[in-house]
C-alpha atoms as a PDB file:
ATOM      1  CA  MET A   1    -153.324  90.377 246.254  1.00  0.00           C
ATOM      2  CA  PRO A   2    -153.070  89.942 242.438  1.00  0.00           C
ATOM      3  CA  TYR A   3    -149.827  87.992 242.977  1.00  0.00           C
ATOM      4  CA  LEU A   4    -151.581  85.527 245.291  1.00  0.00           C
ATOM      5  CA  ARG A   5    -154.479  85.158 242.848  1.00  0.00           C
ATOM      6  CA  THR A   6    -152.003  84.408 240.020  1.00  0.00           C
ATOM      7  CA  GLN A   7    -150.182  81.816 242.126  1.00  0.00           C
ATOM      8  CA  LEU A   8    -153.421  80.087 243.107  1.00  0.00           C
ATOM      9  CA  GLY A   9    -154.540  80.038 239.471  1.00  0.00           C
ATOM     10  CA  ALA A  10    -151.235  78.476 238.401  1.00  0.00           C
ATOM     11  CA  LEU A  11    -151.537  75.881 241.149  1.00  0.00           C
ATOM     12  CA  ALA A  12    -155.060  74.979 239.978  1.00  0.00           C
ATOM     13  CA  VAL A  13    -153.789  74.461 236.406  1.00  0.00           C
ATOM     14  CA  ILE A  14    -150.903  72.284 237.603  1.00  0.00           C
ATOM     15  CA  LEU A  15    -153.205  70.143 239.745  1.00  0.00           C
ATOM     16  CA  ALA A  16    -155.644  69.740 236.861  1.00  0.00           C
ATOM     17  CA  LEU A  17    -152.868  68.641 234.507  1.00  0.00           C
ATOM     18  CA  ALA A  18    -151.381  66.280 237.094  1.00  0.00           C
ATOM     19  CA  GLY A  19    -154.718  64.518 237.395  1.00  0.00           C
ATOM     20  CA  ARG A  20    -154.628  63.603 233.694  1.00  0.00           C
ATOM     21  CA  ALA A  21    -151.292  61.751 233.784  1.00  0.00           C
ATOM     22  CA  ASP A  22    -151.310  57.970 233.902  1.00  0.00           C
ATOM     23  CA  ALA A  23    -148.674  55.235 234.086  1.00  0.00           C
ATOM     24  CA  THR A  24    -149.280  53.942 230.557  1.00  0.00           C
ATOM     25  CA  GLY A  25    -147.550  56.695 228.636  1.00  0.00           C
ATOM     26  CA  PRO A  26    -146.639  60.326 228.430  1.00  0.00           C
ATOM     27  CA  ALA A  27    -149.054  62.932 229.711  1.00  0.00           C
ATOM     28  CA  ASN A  28    -147.483  65.201 227.120  1.00  0.00           C
ATOM     29  CA  LYS A  29    -144.302  65.031 225.050  1.00  0.00           C
ATOM     30  CA  ASP A  30    -142.017  66.214 227.866  1.00  0.00           C
ATOM     31  CA  MET A  31    -143.381  64.500 230.970  1.00  0.00           C
ATOM     32  CA  TRP A  32    -143.763  60.902 232.164  1.00  0.00           C
ATOM     33  CA  PHE A  33    -145.486  59.763 235.321  1.00  0.00           C
ATOM     34  CA  VAL A  34    -143.704  56.989 237.230  1.00  0.00           C
ATOM     35  CA  PRO A  35    -145.847  55.692 240.088  1.00  0.00           C
ATOM     36  CA  PRO A  36    -144.178  55.221 243.481  1.00  0.00           C
ATOM     37  CA  VAL A  37    -143.158  51.702 244.467  1.00  0.00           C
ATOM     38  CA  GLU A  38    -143.457  50.208 247.917  1.00  0.00           C
ATOM     39  CA  TYR A  39    -140.186  48.662 249.066  1.00  0.00           C
ATOM     40  CA  ALA A  40    -140.167  45.741 251.444  1.00  0.00           C
ATOM     41  CA  SER A  41    -137.818  46.334 254.321  1.00  0.00           C
ATOM     42  CA  GLY A  42    -135.194  43.715 255.111  1.00  0.00           C
ATOM     43  CA  SER A  43    -135.013  41.778 258.340  1.00  0.00           C
ATOM     44  CA  ASP A  44    -132.665  44.404 259.787  1.00  0.00           C
ATOM     45  CA  GLY A  45    -135.005  47.292 258.974  1.00  0.00           C
ATOM     46  CA  GLU A  46    -134.707  49.765 256.137  1.00  0.00           C
ATOM     47  CA  THR A  47    -131.921  49.032 253.667  1.00  0.00           C
ATOM     48  CA  GLY A  48    -131.828  52.368 251.912  1.00  0.00           C
ATOM     49  CA  THR A  49    -133.352  55.772 251.498  1.00  0.00           C
ATOM     50  CA  GLN A  50    -135.878  57.324 249.138  1.00  0.00           C
ATOM     51  CA  CYS A  51    -134.065  60.684 248.677  1.00  0.00           C
ATOM     52  CA  ILE A  52    -130.592  62.202 248.807  1.00  0.00           C
ATOM     53  CA  ALA A  53    -129.546  65.844 249.147  1.00  0.00           C
ATOM     54  CA  LEU A  54    -128.001  67.058 245.883  1.00  0.00           C
ATOM     55  CA  HIS A  55    -125.544  69.376 247.643  1.00  0.00           C
ATOM     56  CA  ARG A  56    -123.904  66.297 249.242  1.00  0.00           C
ATOM     57  CA  VAL A  57    -123.203  64.537 245.898  1.00  0.00           C
ATOM     58  CA  ARG A  58    -119.514  64.804 244.992  1.00  0.00           C
ATOM     59  CA  SER A  59    -119.437  62.614 241.874  1.00  0.00           C
ATOM     60  CA  THR A  60    -121.388  59.999 239.939  1.00  0.00           C
ATOM     61  CA  ARG A  61    -120.384  56.887 238.038  1.00  0.00           C
ATOM     62  CA  ILE A  62    -122.527  54.717 235.784  1.00  0.00           C
ATOM     63  CA  LEU A  63    -122.383  50.947 236.184  1.00  0.00           C
ATOM     64  CA  ALA A  64    -123.385  49.688 232.741  1.00  0.00           C
ATOM     65  CA  GLY A  65    -126.713  47.881 232.762  1.00  0.00           C
ATOM     66  CA  GLU A  66    -126.972  48.073 236.558  1.00  0.00           C
ATOM     67  CA  GLY A  67    -127.323  51.540 238.047  1.00  0.00           C
ATOM     68  CA  ILE A  68    -125.723  54.810 239.106  1.00  0.00           C
ATOM     69  CA  VAL A  69    -123.203  55.125 241.937  1.00  0.00           C
ATOM     70  CA  TYR A  70    -123.279  58.422 243.846  1.00  0.00           C
ATOM     71  CA  GLN A  71    -120.236  59.397 245.896  1.00  0.00           C
ATOM     72  CA  MET A  72    -121.491  61.508 248.758  1.00  0.00           C
ATOM     73  CA  SER A  73    -119.555  63.855 251.018  1.00  0.00           C
ATOM     74  CA  GLY A  74    -117.705  61.851 253.647  1.00  0.00           C
ATOM     75  CA  ARG A  75    -116.719  59.152 251.085  1.00  0.00           C
ATOM     76  CA  LYS A  76    -120.040  57.354 251.484  1.00  0.00           C
ATOM     77  CA  LEU A  77    -121.100  55.490 248.326  1.00  0.00           C
ATOM     78  CA  LEU A  78    -124.751  54.964 247.387  1.00  0.00           C
ATOM     79  CA  ILE A  79    -126.072  53.014 244.423  1.00  0.00           C
ATOM     80  CA  ASN A  80    -129.344  53.584 242.681  1.00  0.00           C
ATOM     81  CA  ARG A  81    -130.417  50.464 240.836  1.00  0.00           C
ATOM     82  CA  VAL A  82    -132.786  52.203 238.464  1.00  0.00           C
ATOM     83  CA  ARG A  83    -136.390  51.006 238.164  1.00  0.00           C
ATOM     84  CA  ARG A  84    -136.686  51.615 234.425  1.00  0.00           C
ATOM     85  CA  GLY A  85    -134.096  51.866 231.673  1.00  0.00           C
ATOM     86  CA  ALA A  86    -131.139  49.993 233.239  1.00  0.00           C
ATOM     87  CA  SER A  87    -130.349  48.410 229.863  1.00  0.00           C
ATOM     88  CA  LEU A  88    -129.741  51.905 228.430  1.00  0.00           C
ATOM     89  CA  LEU A  89    -126.931  52.705 230.879  1.00  0.00           C
ATOM     90  CA  ASN A  90    -123.343  52.651 229.672  1.00  0.00           C
ATOM     91  CA  ARG A  91    -120.108  54.206 230.973  1.00  0.00           C
ATOM     92  CA  ASN A  92    -119.729  56.923 228.333  1.00  0.00           C
ATOM     93  CA  GLN A  93    -122.978  58.726 229.014  1.00  0.00           C
ATOM     94  CA  ILE A  94    -123.735  62.029 230.694  1.00  0.00           C
ATOM     95  CA  LEU A  95    -126.475  62.239 233.331  1.00  0.00           C
ATOM     96  CA  ILE A  96    -128.860  65.200 233.023  1.00  0.00           C
ATOM     97  CA  THR A  97    -130.718  65.679 236.291  1.00  0.00           C
ATOM     98  CA  ARG A  98    -133.475  68.267 236.634  1.00  0.00           C
ATOM     99  CA  THR A  99    -135.196  68.648 239.967  1.00  0.00           C
ATOM    100  CA  SER A 100    -137.571  71.186 241.401  1.00  0.00           C
ATOM    101  CA  GLY A 101    -135.907  71.147 244.810  1.00  0.00           C
ATOM    102  CA  ALA A 102    -132.762  70.215 246.691  1.00  0.00           C
ATOM    103  CA  LEU A 103    -133.467  66.466 246.777  1.00  0.00           C
ATOM    104  CA  LEU A 104    -133.085  63.658 244.265  1.00  0.00           C
ATOM    105  CA  CYS A 105    -135.679  60.978 245.002  1.00  0.00           C
ATOM    106  CA  ALA A 106    -136.892  57.559 243.901  1.00  0.00           C
ATOM    107  CA  GLY A 107    -139.248  58.046 240.967  1.00  0.00           C
ATOM    108  CA  ASP A 108    -137.321  61.039 239.587  1.00  0.00           C
ATOM    109  CA  ILE A 109    -136.365  60.866 235.920  1.00  0.00           C
ATOM    110  CA  VAL A 110    -132.729  61.258 234.813  1.00  0.00           C
ATOM    111  CA  GLN A 111    -132.042  61.864 231.135  1.00  0.00           C
ATOM    112  CA  LEU A 112    -129.065  60.227 229.432  1.00  0.00           C
ATOM    113  CA  ALA A 113    -126.958  61.817 226.698  1.00  0.00           C
ATOM    114  CA  GLU A 114    -124.060  60.462 224.681  1.00  0.00           C
ATOM    115  CA  SER A 115    -120.823  62.166 225.712  1.00  0.00           C
ATOM    116  CA  SER A 116    -119.330  62.894 222.293  1.00  0.00           C
ATOM    117  CA  PRO A 117    -122.181  64.372 220.215  1.00  0.00           C
ATOM    118  CA  GLY A 118    -124.476  65.227 223.154  1.00  0.00           C
ATOM    119  CA  ILE A 119    -127.421  63.401 221.591  1.00  0.00           C
ATOM    120  CA  SER A 120    -130.164  62.163 223.921  1.00  0.00           C
ATOM    121  CA  ALA A 121    -129.894  58.440 224.682  1.00  0.00           C
ATOM    122  CA  GLY A 122    -133.124  58.031 226.657  1.00  0.00           C
ATOM    123  CA  PHE A 123    -133.989  58.228 230.327  1.00  0.00           C
ATOM    124  CA  VAL A 124    -134.026  56.152 233.496  1.00  0.00           C
ATOM    125  CA  ALA A 125    -136.407  56.201 236.452  1.00  0.00           C
ATOM    126  CA  LEU A 126    -134.589  56.188 239.768  1.00  0.00           C
ATOM    127  CA  GLY A 127    -135.231  53.604 242.458  1.00  0.00           C
ATOM    128  CA  ARG A 128    -134.184  53.489 246.109  1.00  0.00           C
ATOM    129  CA  PHE A 129    -130.692  54.659 247.144  1.00  0.00           C
ATOM    130  CA  GLU A 130    -128.733  51.907 248.930  1.00  0.00           C
ATOM    131  CA  ARG A 131    -125.250  51.593 250.446  1.00  0.00           C
ATOM    132  CA  TYR A 132    -122.715  50.463 247.842  1.00  0.00           C
ATOM    133  CA  HIS A 133    -119.660  48.369 248.560  1.00  0.00           C
ATOM    134  CA  PRO A 134    -117.560  47.999 245.394  1.00  0.00           C
ATOM    135  CA  PRO A 135    -116.339  44.464 244.672  1.00  0.00           C
ATOM    136  CA  ALA A 136    -112.766  43.779 245.786  1.00  0.00           C
ATOM    137  CA  ARG A 137    -110.221  43.854 242.982  1.00  0.00           C
ATOM    138  CA  PRO A 138    -108.195  40.656 242.501  1.00  0.00           C
END
């Protein structure tokens, strides 16, 4: 019973802190709140997905100034055209992804670090994951 009481107390603290966050700035030094965005569906229905399973990601590649390409199992390519911070993206960066579960979703924050010294280069807020078809090479 003390374990349950501790867990409920922790949940109450988390909910109280979550209520104080707003979209104008950091709730504290380590956390930003990015509100969800409604996506209009195309004429053929949904054009992407909100979340992907991390265990299916085989590799990632940054498209400078545009987004992040995720190669999924089965050779499927998805692009995430980030909602915030696209101008910070460049090819030589490392993505630092921290999640609390097995999914990576729109609205999640991905930190960027420079590859040589490992210094933080900022963060991006993920958008919707869409099918990616790389441009044909001439």
